[in-house]
Amino acid sequence: DVEAPRGALLHELLPERGWSHEEPWTPLRRDLTEPVEDPGVRIEVTGPERAHVRTAVQRAAFGGSTFTDERWHAMAAGPAYADARCLVAYDDQGAAVAAATVWSAGRGRPGLLEPVGADPAHRGRGHGKAVIVAAAAALRDLGSSSAIVCTPSSNTVAIAAYRSAGFEPRPEIRDVHRAA
């Protein structure tokens, strides 16, 4: 797979050589120059002792996820995680309902939300929006100038959640893919 900006010559040349365009994705961006509103729910930053909560939410949110506690610990031990945070949102009963990981590229640079998901048993109650808002706040605290995320354009529910959390959609992008 190759991710190339819109208008790049690769989008013309690679399909001529057997590559195909993949499904469209929608990038979204939120400026972080102003303070971020309160998410309205309890949010916790995940540390090693609560990794099992974070991984459980991700496995529930993404049915095919193989994200285990061991994989979380390996990720958190890597150098890129020095400027990253895992967040978990909790409902009024104390159940972990949504999660996000944020990755900062450093002070004054954009930060990335990846992944973001809500437990299907708790969807439709604003928990996805809450963890997205908290993720934006965490990136701002890390010094990021903006927050970016990308989701399949067909995932209209996710796009609506990001928009409700102050993210603005950008023009669609498509990866170019070569079959194995």
N, CA and C atoms as an extended XYZ file, in Angstrom:
540
Properties=species:S:1:pos:R:3:atomname:S:1:resname:S:1:resid:I:1 pbc="F F F"
N         0.846       -1.182        0.000 N   ASP     1
C         0.000        0.000        0.000 CA  ASP     1
C         0.884        1.236        0.000 C   ASP     1
N         0.463        2.237       -0.759 N   VAL     2
C         1.163        3.509       -0.807 CA  VAL     2
C         0.148        4.602       -0.517 C   VAL     2
N         0.479        5.434        0.459 N   GLU     3
C        -0.339        6.600        0.740 CA  GLU     3
C         0.366        7.795        0.114 C   GLU     3
N        -0.286        8.407       -0.844 N   ALA     4
C         0.298        9.545       -1.541 CA  ALA     4
C        -0.704       10.689       -1.517 C   ALA     4
N        -0.233       11.919       -1.444 N   PRO     5
C        -1.147       13.061       -1.411 CA  PRO     5
C        -1.993       13.142       -2.675 C   PRO     5
N        -3.146       13.792       -2.536 N   ARG     6
C        -4.011       14.018       -3.697 CA  ARG     6
C        -3.204       14.715       -4.784 C   ARG     6
N        -3.435       14.316       -6.012 N   GLY     7
C        -2.776       14.954       -7.140 CA  GLY     7
C        -1.368       14.448       -7.423 C   GLY     7
N        -0.863       13.552       -6.571 N   ALA     8
C         0.486       13.022       -6.800 CA  ALA     8
C         0.493       12.158       -8.054 C   ALA     8
N         1.567       12.216       -8.798 N   LEU     9
C         1.704       11.465      -10.039 CA  LEU     9
C         1.560        9.954       -9.813 C   LEU     9
N         1.875        9.484       -8.615 N   LEU    10
C         1.746        8.047       -8.312 CA  LEU    10
C         0.329        7.531       -8.559 C   LEU    10
N        -0.679        8.376       -8.364 N   HIS    11
C        -2.070        7.956       -8.560 CA  HIS    11
C        -2.368        7.656      -10.023 C   HIS    11
N        -1.568        8.196      -10.918 N   GLU    12
C        -1.722        7.912      -12.345 CA  GLU    12
C        -0.808        6.767      -12.782 C   GLU    12
N         0.436        6.786      -12.312 N   LEU    13
C         1.434        5.831      -12.792 CA  LEU    13
C         1.255        4.419      -12.241 C   LEU    13
N         0.970        4.294      -10.959 N   LEU    14
C         0.888        2.950      -10.371 CA  LEU    14
C        -0.277        2.122      -10.929 C   LEU    14
N        -1.475        2.687      -11.124 N   PRO    15
C        -2.545        1.877      -11.723 CA  PRO    15
C        -2.200        1.374      -13.129 C   PRO    15
N        -1.368        2.117      -13.858 N   GLU    16
C        -0.927        1.662      -15.178 CA  GLU    16
C        -0.031        0.428      -15.063 C   GLU    16
N         0.469        0.171      -13.870 N   ARG    17
C         1.368       -0.966      -13.628 CA  ARG    17
C         0.714       -2.027      -12.747 C   ARG    17
N        -0.610       -2.055      -12.719 N   GLY    18
C        -1.330       -3.118      -12.018 CA  GLY    18
C        -1.771       -2.798      -10.599 C   GLY    18
N        -1.502       -1.627      -10.112 N   TRP    19
C        -1.946       -1.231       -8.784 CA  TRP    19
C        -3.396       -0.757       -8.873 C   TRP    19
N        -4.110       -0.796       -7.767 N   SER    20
C        -5.497       -0.333       -7.757 CA  SER    20
C        -5.711        0.665       -6.622 C   SER    20
N        -6.695        1.518       -6.807 N   HIS    21
C        -7.048        2.469       -5.759 CA  HIS    21
C        -7.916        1.755       -4.724 C   HIS    21
N        -7.623        2.006       -3.462 N   GLU    22
C        -8.387        1.438       -2.364 CA  GLU    22
C        -9.564        2.353       -2.028 C   GLU    22
N       -10.318        1.949       -1.008 N   GLU    23
C       -11.478        2.746       -0.616 CA  GLU    23
C       -11.053        4.148       -0.179 C   GLU    23
N       -11.930        5.126       -0.376 N   PRO    24
C       -11.596        6.487        0.042 CA  PRO    24
C       -11.617        6.642        1.568 C   PRO    24
N       -10.708        7.470        2.043 N   TRP    25
C       -10.621        7.796        3.465 CA  TRP    25
C       -10.833        9.285        3.632 C   TRP    25
N       -11.384        9.666        4.770 N   THR    26
C       -11.582       11.077        5.088 CA  THR    26
C       -10.637       11.483        6.209 C   THR    26
N        -9.686       12.377        5.915 N   PRO    27
C        -8.870       12.943        6.988 CA  PRO    27
C        -9.659       14.061        7.672 C   PRO    27
N        -9.469       14.188        8.966 N   LEU    28
C       -10.116       15.258        9.723 CA  LEU    28
C        -9.066       15.933       10.590 C   LEU    28
N        -9.257       17.216       10.857 N   ARG    29
C        -8.269       17.993       11.604 CA  ARG    29
C        -8.969       18.926       12.583 C   ARG    29
N        -8.349       19.092       13.747 N   ARG    30
C        -8.820       20.061       14.730 CA  ARG    30
C        -7.637       20.926       15.150 C   ARG    30
N        -7.815       22.234       15.075 N   ASP    31
C        -6.804       23.171       15.533 CA  ASP    31
C        -6.759       23.144       17.061 C   ASP    31
N        -5.547       23.195       17.624 N   LEU    32
C        -5.403       23.117       19.080 CA  LEU    32
C        -4.804       24.391       19.674 C   LEU    32
N        -4.919       25.514       18.981 N   THR    33
C        -4.368       26.747       19.537 CA  THR    33
C        -5.193       27.236       20.727 C   THR    33
N        -6.478       26.944       20.752 N   GLU    34
C        -7.355       27.338       21.864 CA  GLU    34
C        -7.547       26.152       22.806 C   GLU    34
N        -7.843       26.421       24.079 N   PRO    35
C        -8.104       25.313       25.017 CA  PRO    35
C        -9.245       24.424       24.527 C   PRO    35
N        -9.175       23.161       24.899 N   VAL    36
C       -10.174       22.169       24.511 CA  VAL    36
C       -11.197       22.044       25.634 C   VAL    36
N       -12.456       21.932       25.264 N   GLU    37
C       -13.536       21.819       26.246 CA  GLU    37
C       -13.410       20.535       27.066 C   GLU    37
N       -14.077       20.508       28.193 N   ASP    38
C       -14.110       19.327       29.041 CA  ASP    38
C       -14.898       18.228       28.336 C   ASP    38
N       -14.419       16.982       28.352 N   PRO    39
C       -15.136       15.917       27.646 CA  PRO    39
C       -16.448       15.502       28.313 C   PRO    39
N       -16.639       15.852       29.569 N   GLY    40
C       -17.907       15.543       30.233 CA  GLY    40
C       -18.006       14.165       30.851 C   GLY    40
N       -16.962       13.373       30.746 N   VAL    41
C       -16.935       12.044       31.376 CA  VAL    41
C       -15.567       11.847       32.016 C   VAL    41
N       -15.477       10.843       32.876 N   ARG    42
C       -14.185       10.537       33.483 CA  ARG    42
C       -13.270        9.938       32.428 C   ARG    42
N       -12.065       10.477       32.347 N   ILE    43
C       -11.043        9.998       31.414 CA  ILE    43
C        -9.814        9.645       32.235 C   ILE    43
N        -9.222        8.498       31.960 N   GLU    44
C        -7.979        8.112       32.617 CA  GLU    44
C        -6.911        7.834       31.571 C   GLU    44
N        -5.682        8.241       31.894 N   VAL    45
C        -4.529        7.875       31.074 CA  VAL    45
C        -4.115        6.480       31.506 C   VAL    45
N        -3.970        5.591       30.557 N   THR    46
C        -3.625        4.200       30.861 CA  THR    46
C        -2.136        4.052       31.137 C   THR    46
N        -1.837        3.440       32.270 N   GLY    47
C        -0.471        3.057       32.593 CA  GLY    47
C        -0.376        1.542       32.550 C   GLY    47
N         0.800        1.004       32.800 N   PRO    48
C         0.993       -0.449       32.715 CA  PRO    48
C         0.024       -1.263       33.568 C   PRO    48
N        -0.342       -0.737       34.727 N   GLU    49
C        -1.223       -1.482       35.625 CA  GLU    49
C        -2.666       -1.568       35.129 C   GLU    49
N        -3.054       -0.718       34.163 N   ARG    50
C        -4.426       -0.715       33.633 CA  ARG    50
C        -4.463       -1.039       32.141 C   ARG    50
N        -3.387       -1.588       31.631 N   ALA    51
C        -3.331       -1.924       30.203 CA  ALA    51
C        -4.459       -2.876       29.819 C   ALA    51
N        -4.821       -3.775       30.719 N   HIS    52
C        -5.881       -4.746       30.413 CA  HIS    52
C        -7.223       -4.069       30.121 C   HIS    52
N        -7.473       -2.932       30.747 N   VAL    53
C        -8.709       -2.194       30.494 CA  VAL    53
C        -8.663       -1.594       29.086 C   VAL    53
N        -7.552       -0.964       28.755 N   ARG    54
C        -7.392       -0.345       27.432 CA  ARG    54
C        -7.504       -1.375       26.314 C   ARG    54
N        -6.834       -2.512       26.472 N   THR    55
C        -6.865       -3.528       25.415 CA  THR    55
C        -8.253       -4.150       25.288 C   THR    55
N        -8.959       -4.312       26.391 N   ALA    56
C       -10.310       -4.885       26.339 CA  ALA    56
C       -11.266       -3.972       25.570 C   ALA    56
N       -11.156       -2.666       25.785 N   VAL    57
C       -12.024       -1.737       25.055 CA  VAL    57
C       -11.717       -1.803       23.567 C   VAL    57
N       -10.445       -1.858       23.208 N   GLN    58
C       -10.108       -1.916       21.789 CA  GLN    58
C       -10.618       -3.208       21.148 C   GLN    58
N       -10.463       -4.326       21.830 N   ARG    59
C       -10.957       -5.588       21.252 CA  ARG    59
C       -12.470       -5.555       21.080 C   ARG    59
N       -13.186       -4.918       22.014 N   ALA    60
C       -14.637       -4.805       21.884 CA  ALA    60
C       -15.000       -3.859       20.733 C   ALA    60
N       -14.278       -2.753       20.622 N   ALA    61
C       -14.586       -1.738       19.607 CA  ALA    61
C       -14.316       -2.223       18.190 C   ALA    61
N       -13.263       -3.020       18.043 N   PHE    62
C       -12.863       -3.519       16.723 CA  PHE    62
C       -12.901       -5.039       16.778 C   PHE    62
N       -13.993       -5.624       16.296 N   GLY    63
C       -14.227       -7.055       16.415 CA  GLY    63
C       -13.065       -7.959       16.062 C   GLY    63
N       -12.258       -7.617       15.098 N   GLY    64
C       -11.148       -8.475       14.697 CA  GLY    64
C        -9.828       -8.116       15.357 C   GLY    64
N        -9.851       -7.214       16.335 N   SER    65
C        -8.614       -6.762       16.950 CA  SER    65
C        -7.912       -7.885       17.704 C   SER    65
N        -6.608       -7.910       17.571 N   THR    66
C        -5.776       -8.879       18.309 CA  THR    66
C        -4.878       -8.150       19.310 C   THR    66
N        -5.296       -6.956       19.722 N   PHE    67
C        -4.514       -6.142       20.642 CA  PHE    67
C        -4.589       -6.742       22.048 C   PHE    67
N        -3.476       -7.252       22.518 N   THR    68
C        -3.398       -7.905       23.823 CA  THR    68
C        -2.643       -7.026       24.812 C   THR    68
N        -2.683       -7.424       26.068 N   ASP    69
C        -1.918       -6.710       27.092 CA  ASP    69
C        -0.432       -6.737       26.740 C   ASP    69
N         0.051       -7.870       26.275 N   GLU    70
C         1.462       -7.985       25.907 CA  GLU    70
C         1.818       -7.016       24.785 C   GLU    70
N         0.930       -6.881       23.814 N   ARG    71
C         1.183       -5.950       22.708 CA  ARG    71
C         1.134       -4.504       23.189 C   ARG    71
N         0.239       -4.219       24.140 N   TRP    72
C         0.211       -2.872       24.692 CA  TRP    72
C         1.542       -2.565       25.365 C   TRP    72
N         2.047       -3.494       26.178 N   HIS    73
C         3.316       -3.275       26.879 CA  HIS    73
C         4.475       -3.097       25.888 C   HIS    73
N         4.468       -3.858       24.802 N   ALA    74
C         5.513       -3.713       23.783 CA  ALA    74
C         5.419       -2.335       23.122 C   ALA    74
N         4.207       -1.908       22.810 N   MET    75
C         4.003       -0.588       22.212 CA  MET    75
C         4.484        0.505       23.171 C   MET    75
N         4.081        0.410       24.430 N   ALA    76
C         4.417        1.439       25.414 CA  ALA    76
C         5.911        1.479       25.722 C   ALA    76
N         6.620        0.387       25.477 N   ALA    77
C         8.067        0.347       25.716 CA  ALA    77
C         8.858        0.938       24.556 C   ALA    77
N         8.213        1.172       23.416 N   GLY    78
C         8.899        1.691       22.237 CA  GLY    78
C         9.177        3.177       22.342 C   GLY    78
N        10.162        3.665       21.590 N   PRO    79
C        10.537        5.082       21.668 CA  PRO    79
C         9.428        6.040       21.211 C   PRO    79
N         8.590        5.648       20.273 N   ALA    80
C         7.527        6.535       19.790 CA  ALA    80
C         6.489        6.808       20.874 C   ALA    80
N         6.368        5.898       21.836 N   TYR    81
C         5.350        6.060       22.870 CA  TYR    81
C         5.757        7.099       23.921 C   TYR    81
N         6.990        7.577       23.886 N   ALA    82
C         7.413        8.615       24.834 CA  ALA    82
C         6.526        9.847       24.725 C   ALA    82
N         6.031       10.134       23.525 N   ASP    83
C         5.139       11.266       23.301 CA  ASP    83
C         3.747       10.794       22.883 C   ASP    83
N         3.292        9.725       23.506 N   ALA    84
C         1.970        9.171       23.218 CA  ALA    84
C         1.249        8.928       24.539 C   ALA    84
N        -0.061        8.778       24.448 N   ARG    85
C        -0.874        8.463       25.616 CA  ARG    85
C        -2.042        7.595       25.172 C   ARG    85
N        -2.410        6.647       26.025 N   CYS    86
C        -3.644        5.889       25.832 CA  CYS    86
C        -4.661        6.408       26.834 C   CYS    86
N        -5.859        6.700       26.346 N   LEU    87
C        -6.925        7.235       27.184 CA  LEU    87
C        -8.097        6.271       27.197 C   LEU    87
N        -8.755        6.174       28.339 N   VAL    88
C        -9.970        5.381       28.461 CA  VAL    88
C       -11.054        6.262       29.056 C   VAL    88
N       -12.241        6.236       28.443 N   ALA    89
C       -13.409        6.964       28.940 CA  ALA    89
C       -14.295        5.995       29.716 C   ALA    89
N       -14.875        6.492       30.796 N   TYR    90
C       -15.738        5.687       31.672 CA  TYR    90
C       -17.122        6.314       31.741 C   TYR    90
N       -18.143        5.458       31.821 N   ASP    91
C       -19.505        5.971       31.964 CA  ASP    91
C       -19.806        6.240       33.447 C   ASP    91
N       -21.037        6.653       33.734 N   ASP    92
C       -21.432        7.002       35.100 CA  ASP    92
C       -21.399        5.821       36.064 C   ASP    92
N       -21.467        4.603       35.540 N   GLN    93
C       -21.408        3.408       36.372 CA  GLN    93
C       -19.988        2.883       36.548 C   GLN    93
N       -19.008        3.560       35.942 N   GLY    94
C       -17.610        3.160       36.074 CA  GLY    94
C       -17.140        2.144       35.063 C   GLY    94
N       -17.963        1.870       34.033 N   ALA    95
C       -17.556        0.924       32.989 CA  ALA    95
C       -16.673        1.638       31.963 C   ALA    95
N       -15.607        0.968       31.543 N   ALA    96
C       -14.751        1.480       30.473 CA  ALA    96
C       -15.529        1.359       29.165 C   ALA    96
N       -15.753        2.494       28.480 N   VAL    97
C       -16.664        2.503       27.336 CA  VAL    97
C       -16.038        2.924       26.011 C   VAL    97
N       -14.903        3.620       26.063 N   ALA    98
C       -14.258        4.083       24.831 CA  ALA    98
C       -12.778        4.297       25.111 C   ALA    98
N       -11.984        4.266       24.046 N   ALA    99
C       -10.535        4.423       24.216 CA  ALA    99
C        -9.940        5.093       22.986 C   ALA    99
N        -8.795        5.708       23.215 N   ALA   100
C        -8.051        6.345       22.129 CA  ALA   100
C        -6.573        6.343       22.489 C   ALA   100
N        -5.750        6.295       21.470 N   THR   101
C        -4.315        6.509       21.646 CA  THR   101
C        -3.954        7.739       20.838 C   THR   101
N        -3.153        8.625       21.453 N   VAL   102
C        -2.694        9.822       20.765 CA  VAL   102
C        -1.185        9.769       20.645 C   VAL   102
N        -0.691       10.268       19.523 N   TRP   103
C         0.733       10.260       19.190 CA  TRP   103
C         1.136       11.687       18.835 C   TRP   103
N         2.018       12.282       19.625 N   SER   104
C         2.486       13.633       19.360 CA  SER   104
C         3.781       13.576       18.556 C   SER   104
N         3.902       14.481       17.589 N   ALA   105
C         5.139       14.598       16.805 CA  ALA   105
C         6.054       15.657       17.396 C   ALA   105
N         5.674       16.217       18.539 N   GLY   106
C         6.493       17.222       19.197 CA  GLY   106
C         5.813       18.574       19.250 C   GLY   106
N         6.347       19.432       20.084 N   ARG   107
C         5.782       20.766       20.302 CA  ARG   107
C         5.666       21.511       18.975 C   ARG   107
N         4.455       22.069       18.755 N   GLY   108
C         4.219       22.868       17.567 CA  GLY   108
C         3.925       22.067       16.312 C   GLY   108
N         3.838       20.763       16.440 N   ARG   109
C         3.563       19.905       15.276 CA  ARG   109
C         2.224       19.193       15.467 C   ARG   109
N         1.655       18.657       14.384 N   PRO   110
C         0.389       17.935       14.516 CA  PRO   110
C         0.549       16.661       15.339 C   PRO   110
N        -0.528       16.270       15.980 N   GLY   111
C        -0.594       14.994       16.687 CA  GLY   111
C        -1.662       14.130       16.055 C   GLY   111
N        -1.539       12.827       16.236 N   LEU   112
C        -2.415       11.860       15.582 CA  LEU   112
C        -3.245       11.091       16.599 C   LEU   112
N        -4.513       10.874       16.290 N   LEU   113
C        -5.374        9.973       17.057 CA  LEU   113
C        -5.414        8.658       16.295 C   LEU   113
N        -4.987        7.562       16.924 N   GLU   114
C        -5.011        6.261       16.242 CA  GLU   114
C        -4.659        5.162       17.220 C   GLU   114
N        -5.532        4.274       17.531 N   PRO   115
C        -6.926        4.163       17.122 CA  PRO   115
C        -7.858        4.865       18.106 C   PRO   115
N        -9.105        4.991       17.696 N   VAL   116
C       -10.177        5.509       18.542 CA  VAL   116
C       -11.350        4.568       18.370 C   VAL   116
N       -11.950        4.132       19.469 N   GLY   117
C       -13.092        3.239       19.355 CA  GLY   117
C       -13.930        3.220       20.613 C   GLY   117
N       -15.198        2.870       20.439 N   ALA   118
C       -16.133        2.734       21.553 CA  ALA   118
C       -16.667        1.308       21.577 C   ALA   118
N       -16.859        0.799       22.774 N   ASP   119
C       -17.454       -0.520       22.960 CA  ASP   119
C       -18.857       -0.509       22.358 C   ASP   119
N       -19.191       -1.450       21.485 N   PRO   120
C       -20.512       -1.452       20.839 CA  PRO   120
C       -21.678       -1.447       21.827 C   PRO   120
N       -21.494       -2.017       22.993 N   ALA   121
C       -22.563       -2.046       23.990 CA  ALA   121
C       -22.845       -0.661       24.563 C   ALA   121
N       -21.966        0.300       24.307 N   HIS   122
C       -22.118        1.641       24.879 CA  HIS   122
C       -22.174        2.729       23.814 C   HIS   122
N       -22.324        2.351       22.553 N   ARG   123
C       -22.344        3.348       21.477 CA  ARG   123
C       -23.664        4.121       21.479 C   ARG   123
N       -23.609        5.293       20.866 N   GLY   124
C       -24.805        6.115       20.724 CA  GLY   124
C       -25.103        6.962       21.955 C   GLY   124
N       -24.174        7.052       22.884 N   ARG   125
C       -24.384        7.812       24.128 CA  ARG   125
C       -23.384        8.951       24.302 C   ARG   125
N       -22.601        9.243       23.244 N   GLY   126
C       -21.657       10.345       23.305 CA  GLY   126
C       -20.285        9.993       23.843 C   GLY   126
N       -20.042        8.718       24.128 N   HIS   127
C       -18.741        8.329       24.680 CA  HIS   127
C       -17.625        8.451       23.648 C   HIS   127
N       -17.941        8.165       22.385 N   GLY   128
C       -16.945        8.327       21.331 CA  GLY   128
C       -16.522        9.777       21.217 C   GLY   128
N       -17.489       10.681       21.186 N   LYS   129
C       -17.177       12.111       21.141 CA  LYS   129
C       -16.338       12.498       22.352 C   LYS   129
N       -16.709       12.014       23.534 N   ALA   130
C       -15.990       12.378       24.759 CA  ALA   130
C       -14.525       11.962       24.699 C   ALA   130
N       -14.252       10.742       24.239 N   VAL   131
C       -12.847       10.303       24.193 CA  VAL   131
C       -12.088       11.038       23.093 C   VAL   131
N       -12.771       11.441       22.031 N   ILE   132
C       -12.127       12.232       20.977 CA  ILE   132
C       -11.753       13.618       21.512 C   ILE   132
N       -12.661       14.242       22.242 N   VAL   133
C       -12.366       15.545       22.850 CA  VAL   133
C       -11.197       15.414       23.825 C   VAL   133
N       -11.223       14.361       24.652 N   ALA   134
C       -10.125       14.135       25.605 CA  ALA   134
C        -8.804       13.895       24.873 C   ALA   134
N        -8.859       13.208       23.755 N   ALA   135
C        -7.653       12.964       22.961 CA  ALA   135
C        -7.087       14.279       22.429 C   ALA   135
N        -7.966       15.157       21.950 N   ALA   136
C        -7.511       16.464       21.478 CA  ALA   136
C        -6.857       17.241       22.625 C   ALA   136
N        -7.469       17.196       23.804 N   ALA   137
C        -6.903       17.892       24.968 CA  ALA   137
C        -5.543       17.313       25.340 C   ALA   137
N        -5.407       15.999       25.284 N   ALA   138
C        -4.125       15.361       25.615 CA  ALA   138
C        -3.048       15.786       24.628 C   ALA   138
N        -3.393       15.855       23.350 N   LEU   139
C        -2.416       16.307       22.348 CA  LEU   139
C        -2.033       17.761       22.578 C   LEU   139
N        -2.996       18.584       22.934 N   ARG   140
C        -2.684       19.983       23.232 CA  ARG   140
C        -1.731       20.057       24.421 C   ARG   140
N        -2.001       19.249       25.458 N   ASP   141
C        -1.114       19.217       26.629 CA  ASP   141
C         0.298       18.769       26.260 C   ASP   141
N         0.408       17.913       25.246 N   LEU   142
C         1.714       17.450       24.774 CA  LEU   142
C         2.395       18.467       23.855 C   LEU   142
N         1.710       19.579       23.573 N   GLY   143
C         2.289       20.630       22.758 CA  GLY   143
C         1.923       20.582       21.287 C   GLY   143
N         1.037       19.685       20.902 N   SER   144
C         0.661       19.581       19.488 CA  SER   144
C        -0.093       20.825       19.036 C   SER   144
N         0.139       21.214       17.790 N   SER   145
C        -0.521       22.388       17.216 CA  SER   145
C        -1.915       22.059       16.699 C   SER   145
N        -2.109       20.804       16.333 N   SER   146
C        -3.396       20.362       15.809 CA  SER   146
C        -3.503       18.861       16.037 C   SER   146
N        -4.727       18.371       15.877 N   ALA   147
C        -4.978       16.937       15.994 CA  ALA   147
C        -5.523       16.456       14.659 C   ALA   147
N        -4.993       15.318       14.182 N   ILE   148
C        -5.451       14.766       12.916 CA  ILE   148
C        -5.859       13.310       13.112 C   ILE   148
N        -6.772       12.881       12.279 N   VAL   149
C        -7.237       11.502       12.292 CA  VAL   149
C        -7.750       11.196       10.888 C   VAL   149
N        -7.792        9.928       10.541 N   CYS   150
C        -8.265        9.524        9.224 CA  CYS   150
C        -9.135        8.285        9.398 C   CYS   150
N       -10.279        8.256        8.733 N   THR   151
C       -11.194        7.128        8.848 CA  THR   151
C       -11.792        6.819        7.479 C   THR   151
N       -12.187        5.574        7.237 N   PRO   152
C       -12.823        5.279        5.948 CA  PRO   152
C       -14.028        6.199        5.715 C   PRO   152
N       -14.141        6.719        4.524 N   SER   153
C       -15.250        7.620        4.206 CA  SER   153
C       -16.597        6.938        4.376 C   SER   153
N       -16.623        5.632        4.261 N   SER   154
C       -17.876        4.896        4.453 CA  SER   154
C       -18.303        4.846        5.919 C   SER   154
N       -17.399        5.170        6.848 N   ASN   155
C       -17.707        5.140        8.278 CA  ASN   155
C       -18.314        6.483        8.685 C   ASN   155
N       -19.548        6.708        8.255 N   THR   156
C       -20.207        7.987        8.482 CA  THR   156
C       -20.445        8.270        9.964 C   THR   156
N       -20.612        7.225       10.762 N   VAL   157
C       -20.805        7.416       12.208 CA  VAL   157
C       -19.535        7.990       12.836 C   VAL   157
N       -18.373        7.460       12.458 N   ALA   158
C       -17.116        7.990       12.987 CA  ALA   158
C       -16.899        9.428       12.531 C   ALA   158
N       -17.168        9.701       11.263 N   ILE   159
C       -16.993       11.069       10.764 CA  ILE   159
C       -17.883       12.027       11.547 C   ILE   159
N       -19.120       11.619       11.808 N   ALA   160
C       -20.030       12.471       12.590 CA  ALA   160
C       -19.501       12.679       14.011 C   ALA   160
N       -18.928       11.649       14.616 N   ALA   161
C       -18.373       11.786       15.966 CA  ALA   161
C       -17.195       12.752       15.976 C   ALA   161
N       -16.294       12.621       15.002 N   TYR   162
C       -15.157       13.544       14.934 CA  TYR   162
C       -15.628       14.973       14.705 C   TYR   162
N       -16.587       15.148       13.814 N   ARG   163
C       -17.106       16.501       13.555 CA  ARG   163
C       -17.749       17.082       14.806 C   ARG   163
N       -18.487       16.263       15.553 N   SER   164
C       -19.130       16.761       16.775 CA  SER   164
C       -18.100       17.145       17.830 C   SER   164
N       -16.888       16.604       17.711 N   ALA   165
C       -15.801       16.909       18.643 CA  ALA   165
C       -14.900       18.032       18.110 C   ALA   165
N       -15.358       18.747       17.083 N   GLY   166
C       -14.629       19.915       16.597 CA  GLY   166
C       -13.643       19.664       15.475 C   GLY   166
N       -13.646       18.474       14.902 N   PHE   167
C       -12.744       18.176       13.790 CA  PHE   167
C       -13.419       18.562       12.479 C   PHE   167
N       -12.610       19.072       11.563 N   GLU   168
C       -13.118       19.469       10.257 CA  GLU   168
C       -12.618       18.506        9.196 C   GLU   168
N       -13.531       17.993        8.372 N   PRO   169
C       -13.097       17.068        7.315 CA  PRO   169
C       -12.285       17.777        6.246 C   PRO   169
N       -11.338       17.052        5.697 N   ARG   170
C       -10.485       17.512        4.597 CA  ARG   170
C       -10.873       16.704        3.354 C   ARG   170
N       -10.329       17.037        2.194 N   PRO   171
C       -10.650       16.257        0.993 CA  PRO   171
C       -10.255       14.787        1.152 C   PRO   171
N       -11.078       13.923        0.595 N   GLU   172
C       -10.817       12.473        0.655 CA  GLU   172
C        -9.464       12.123        0.046 C   GLU   172
N        -8.903       11.041        0.560 N   ILE   173
C        -7.663       10.493        0.010 CA  ILE   173
C        -7.885        9.007       -0.274 C   ILE   173
N        -7.051        8.454       -1.153 N   ARG   174
C        -7.108        7.021       -1.464 CA  ARG   174
C        -5.704        6.475       -1.488 C   ARG   174
N        -5.514        5.337       -0.876 N   ASP   175
C        -4.253        4.626       -0.980 CA  ASP   175
C        -4.225        3.901       -2.321 C   ASP   175
N        -3.033        3.583       -2.771 N   VAL   176
C        -2.864        2.764       -3.959 CA  VAL   176
C        -2.320        1.424       -3.473 C   VAL   176
N        -2.894        0.325       -3.970 N   HIS   177
C        -2.597       -1.010       -3.450 CA  HIS   177
C        -2.141       -1.931       -4.562 C   HIS   177
N        -1.144       -2.768       -4.251 N   ARG   178
C        -0.718       -3.808       -5.188 CA  ARG   178
C        -1.029       -5.139       -4.550 C   ARG   178
N        -1.734       -5.993       -5.275 N   ALA   179
C        -2.082       -7.315       -4.759 CA  ALA   179
C        -0.797       -8.127       -4.531 C   ALA   179
N        -0.833       -8.982       -3.523 N   ALA   180
C         0.335       -9.793       -3.182 CA  ALA   180
C         0.639      -10.810       -4.250 C   ALA   180
